[in-house]
Coordinates of C-alpha atoms and ligand atoms in Angstrom, one line a residue:
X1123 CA -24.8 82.7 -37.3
X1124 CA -26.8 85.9 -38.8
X1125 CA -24.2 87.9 -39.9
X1126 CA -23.4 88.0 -43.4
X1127 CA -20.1 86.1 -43.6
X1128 CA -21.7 83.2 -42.4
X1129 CA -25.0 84.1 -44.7
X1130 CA -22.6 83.9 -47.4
X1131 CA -21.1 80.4 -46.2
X1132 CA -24.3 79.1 -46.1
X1133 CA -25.2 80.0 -49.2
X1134 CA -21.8 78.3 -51.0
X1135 CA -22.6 75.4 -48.7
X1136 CA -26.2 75.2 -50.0
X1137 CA -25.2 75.1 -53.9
X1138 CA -22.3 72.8 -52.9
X1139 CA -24.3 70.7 -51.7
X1140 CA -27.7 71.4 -54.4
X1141 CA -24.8 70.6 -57.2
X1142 CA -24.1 67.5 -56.3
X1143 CA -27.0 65.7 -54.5
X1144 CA -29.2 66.5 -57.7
X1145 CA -27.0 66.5 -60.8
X1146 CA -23.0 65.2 -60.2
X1147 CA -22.7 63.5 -56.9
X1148 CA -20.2 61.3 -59.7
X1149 CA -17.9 64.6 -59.2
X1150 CA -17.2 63.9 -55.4
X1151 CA -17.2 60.0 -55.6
X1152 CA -20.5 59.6 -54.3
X1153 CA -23.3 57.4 -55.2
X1154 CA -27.0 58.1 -54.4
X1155 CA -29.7 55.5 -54.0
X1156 CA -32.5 55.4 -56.1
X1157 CA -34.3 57.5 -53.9
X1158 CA -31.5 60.1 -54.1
X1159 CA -30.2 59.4 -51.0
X1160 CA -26.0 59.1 -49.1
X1161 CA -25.0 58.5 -45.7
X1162 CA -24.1 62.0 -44.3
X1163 CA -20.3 60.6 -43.4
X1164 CA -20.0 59.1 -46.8
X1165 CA -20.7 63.0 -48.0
X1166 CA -18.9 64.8 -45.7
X1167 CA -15.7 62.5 -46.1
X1168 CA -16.3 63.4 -50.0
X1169 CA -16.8 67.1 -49.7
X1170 CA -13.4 66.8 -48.0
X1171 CA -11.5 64.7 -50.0
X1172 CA -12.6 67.2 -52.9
X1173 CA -11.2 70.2 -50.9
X1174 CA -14.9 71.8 -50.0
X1175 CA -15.0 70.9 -46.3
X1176 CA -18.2 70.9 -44.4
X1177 CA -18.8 70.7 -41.0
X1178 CA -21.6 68.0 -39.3
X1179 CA -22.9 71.4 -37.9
X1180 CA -22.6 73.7 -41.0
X1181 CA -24.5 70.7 -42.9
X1182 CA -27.5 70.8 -40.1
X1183 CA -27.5 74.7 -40.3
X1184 CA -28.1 74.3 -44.0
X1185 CA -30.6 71.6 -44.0
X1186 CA -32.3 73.9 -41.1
X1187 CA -32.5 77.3 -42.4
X1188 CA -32.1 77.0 -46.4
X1189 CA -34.5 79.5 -47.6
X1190 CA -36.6 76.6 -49.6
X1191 CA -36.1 73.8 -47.6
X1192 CA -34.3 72.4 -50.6
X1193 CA -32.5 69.0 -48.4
X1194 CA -33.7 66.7 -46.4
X1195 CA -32.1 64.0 -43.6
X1196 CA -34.2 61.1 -43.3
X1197 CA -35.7 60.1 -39.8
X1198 CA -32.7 58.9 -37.8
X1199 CA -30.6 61.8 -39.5
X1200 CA -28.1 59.3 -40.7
X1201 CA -28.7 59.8 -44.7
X1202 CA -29.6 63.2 -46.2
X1203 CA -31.1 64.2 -49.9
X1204 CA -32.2 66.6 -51.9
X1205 CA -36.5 67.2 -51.9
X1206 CA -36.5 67.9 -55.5
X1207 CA -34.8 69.4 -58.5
X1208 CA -32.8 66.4 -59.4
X1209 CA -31.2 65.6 -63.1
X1210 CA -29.5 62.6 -62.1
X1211 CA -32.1 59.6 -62.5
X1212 CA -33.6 59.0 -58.7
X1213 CA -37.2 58.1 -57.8
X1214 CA -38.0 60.4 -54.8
X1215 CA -41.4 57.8 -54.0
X1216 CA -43.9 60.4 -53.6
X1217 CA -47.5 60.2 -53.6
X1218 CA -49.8 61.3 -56.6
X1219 CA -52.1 63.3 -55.1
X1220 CA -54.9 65.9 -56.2
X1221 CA -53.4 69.4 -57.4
X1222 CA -55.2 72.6 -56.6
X1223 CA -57.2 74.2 -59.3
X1224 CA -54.6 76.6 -60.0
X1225 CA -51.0 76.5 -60.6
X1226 CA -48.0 79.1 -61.3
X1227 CA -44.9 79.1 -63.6
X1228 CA -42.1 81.7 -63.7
X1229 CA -40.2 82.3 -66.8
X1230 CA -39.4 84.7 -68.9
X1231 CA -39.9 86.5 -72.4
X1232 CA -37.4 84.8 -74.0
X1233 CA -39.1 81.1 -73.7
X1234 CA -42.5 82.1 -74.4
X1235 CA -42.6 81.3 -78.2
X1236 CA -41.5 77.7 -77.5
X1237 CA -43.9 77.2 -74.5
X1238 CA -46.6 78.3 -76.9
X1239 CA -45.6 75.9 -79.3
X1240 CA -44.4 72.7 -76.7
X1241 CA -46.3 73.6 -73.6
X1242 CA -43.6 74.0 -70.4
X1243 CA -41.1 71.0 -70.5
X1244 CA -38.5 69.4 -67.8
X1245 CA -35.6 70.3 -70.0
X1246 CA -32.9 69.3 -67.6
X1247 CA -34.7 68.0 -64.4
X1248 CA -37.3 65.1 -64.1
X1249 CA -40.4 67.4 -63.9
X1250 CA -41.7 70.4 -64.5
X1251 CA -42.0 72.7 -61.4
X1252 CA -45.0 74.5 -60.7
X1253 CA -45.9 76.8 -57.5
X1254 CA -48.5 77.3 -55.5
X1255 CA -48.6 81.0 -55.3
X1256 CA -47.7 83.7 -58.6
X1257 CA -45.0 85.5 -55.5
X1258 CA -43.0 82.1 -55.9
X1259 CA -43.4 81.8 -59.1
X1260 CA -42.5 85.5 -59.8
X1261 CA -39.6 84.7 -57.7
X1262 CA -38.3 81.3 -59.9
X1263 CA -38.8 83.4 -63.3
X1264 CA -36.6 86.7 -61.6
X1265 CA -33.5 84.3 -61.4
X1266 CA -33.3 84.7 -65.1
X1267 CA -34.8 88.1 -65.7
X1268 CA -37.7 89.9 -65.9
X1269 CA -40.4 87.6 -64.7
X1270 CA -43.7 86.1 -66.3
X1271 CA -45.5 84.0 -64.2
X1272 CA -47.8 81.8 -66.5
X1273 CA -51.1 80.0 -64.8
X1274 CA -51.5 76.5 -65.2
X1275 CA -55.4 74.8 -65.2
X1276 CA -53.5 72.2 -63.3
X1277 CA -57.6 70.7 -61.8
X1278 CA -58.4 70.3 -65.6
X1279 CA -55.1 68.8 -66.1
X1280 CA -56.2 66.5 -63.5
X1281 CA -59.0 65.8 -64.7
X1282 CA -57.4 64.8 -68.1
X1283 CA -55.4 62.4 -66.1
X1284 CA -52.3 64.4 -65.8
X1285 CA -50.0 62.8 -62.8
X1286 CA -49.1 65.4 -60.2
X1287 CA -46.7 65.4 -57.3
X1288 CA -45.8 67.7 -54.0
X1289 CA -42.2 67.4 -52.7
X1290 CA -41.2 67.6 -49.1
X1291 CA -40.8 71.2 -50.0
X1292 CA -43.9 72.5 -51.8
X1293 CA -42.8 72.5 -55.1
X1294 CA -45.3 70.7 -57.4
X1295 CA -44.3 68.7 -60.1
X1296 CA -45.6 67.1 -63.1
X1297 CA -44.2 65.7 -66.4
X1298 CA -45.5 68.0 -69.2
X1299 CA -48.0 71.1 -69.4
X1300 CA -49.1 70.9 -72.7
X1301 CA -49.9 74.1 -74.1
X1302 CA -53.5 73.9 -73.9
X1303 CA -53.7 74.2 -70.2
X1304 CA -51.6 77.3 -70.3
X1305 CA -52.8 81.1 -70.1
X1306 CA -49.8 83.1 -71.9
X1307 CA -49.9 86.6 -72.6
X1308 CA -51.2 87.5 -76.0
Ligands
HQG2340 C1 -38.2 77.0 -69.3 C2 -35.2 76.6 -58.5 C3 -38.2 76.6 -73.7 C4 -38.8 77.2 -68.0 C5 -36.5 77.4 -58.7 C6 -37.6 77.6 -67.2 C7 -37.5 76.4 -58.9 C8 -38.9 76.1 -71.6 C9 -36.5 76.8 -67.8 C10 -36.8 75.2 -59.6 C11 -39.9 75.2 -72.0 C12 -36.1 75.5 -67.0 C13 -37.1 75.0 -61.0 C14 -40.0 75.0 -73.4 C15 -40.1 75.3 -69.9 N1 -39.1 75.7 -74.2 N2 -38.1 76.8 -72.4 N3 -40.9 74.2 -74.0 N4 -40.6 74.7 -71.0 N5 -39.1 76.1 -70.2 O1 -34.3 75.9 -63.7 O2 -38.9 76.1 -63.2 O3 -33.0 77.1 -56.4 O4 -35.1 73.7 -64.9 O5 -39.8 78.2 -68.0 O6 -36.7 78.2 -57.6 O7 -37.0 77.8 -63.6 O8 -32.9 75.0 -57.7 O9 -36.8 75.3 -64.0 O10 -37.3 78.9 -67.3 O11 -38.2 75.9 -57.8 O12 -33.9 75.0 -55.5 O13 -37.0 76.3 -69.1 O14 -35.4 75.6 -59.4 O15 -35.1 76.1 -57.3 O16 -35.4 76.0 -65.9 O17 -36.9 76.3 -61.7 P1 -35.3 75.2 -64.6 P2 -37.5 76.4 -63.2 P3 -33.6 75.8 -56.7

């Protein structure tokens, strides 16, 4: 499944599917449980209903090889859920746990004078996301241009008693960076 028509399936299947597991699974007739997640008939009987067919195997292939790990099926493989990235209201249920010292945001030019002013904010998702390494982060800011990856003091945020969270897939998240915990470029 390595050439590039499939590639290119796979990628239509993954935003499909990213679209409406984390902000309008209202757009398909589905209904997510608080922890974000559906039975993988109920969503596969919506996806064709709403003329975007998927295949039990396509779905697996997706969950199995997208590039950031971005769903999840739970143990038995009956339900299936975004890890993170959500707008709609869901409470994912995982733990708090200790952040490392550093952390790394990718944006660009354009926001800079507001994250000066607000520090980085959710905007449209629950949390702000944060990643472990400046490549990923690099990577997250390029999707909008050219990228500047700002560092985070994410252990002194800690320390301040900032809340921090890891999601199945590596992405941290937190609530608020406020901009004193935030090395911009002059
Ligand atoms: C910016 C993708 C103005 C922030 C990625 C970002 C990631 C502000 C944008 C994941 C601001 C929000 C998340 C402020 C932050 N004023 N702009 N105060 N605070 N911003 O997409 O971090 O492909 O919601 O810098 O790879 O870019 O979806 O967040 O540019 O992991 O799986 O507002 O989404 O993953 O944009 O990306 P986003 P993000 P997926």
């Amino acid at each position: 499944m390595a050439n590039s028509t499939s590639t290119h399936r796979a990628e239509r299947v993954s935003r499909y599917l990213s679209r409406h597991l984390r902000h309008a699974p209202d757009d398909i007739g589905i209904i997510l449980d608080t922890a974000g997640w559906v039975p993988v008939t109920e969503l596969l009987d919506a996806c064709a209903r709403s003329g975007f067919p998927i295949t039990r195997a396509e779905l697996e292939h997706v969950v199995a090889t997208s590039d950031k790990q971005r769903f999840a099926f739970d143990d038995i493989g009956q339900r299936i859920r975004a890890n993170q990235g959500h707008s709609v209201r869901v409470e994912l249920g995982l733990d708090v746990v200790t952040p490392p010292d550093v952390l790394f945001h990718g944006t660009i030019e354009a926001f800079l004078p507001a994250i000066r002013e607000q520090g980085l904010r959710p905007m449209r998702r629950h949390d702000v996301h944060l990643s472990p390494d400046t490549e990923t982060a690099r990577r997250v800011g390029a999707r909008r241009g050219r990228s500047i990856v700002l560092t985070v003091d994410a252990g002194a945020m800690h320390r301040d008693g900032h809340r921090f969270r890891r999601s199945a897939n590596g992405v941290w998240l937190t609530s608020h960076v406020p901009p004193d915990f935030l090395h911009l470029p002059e």
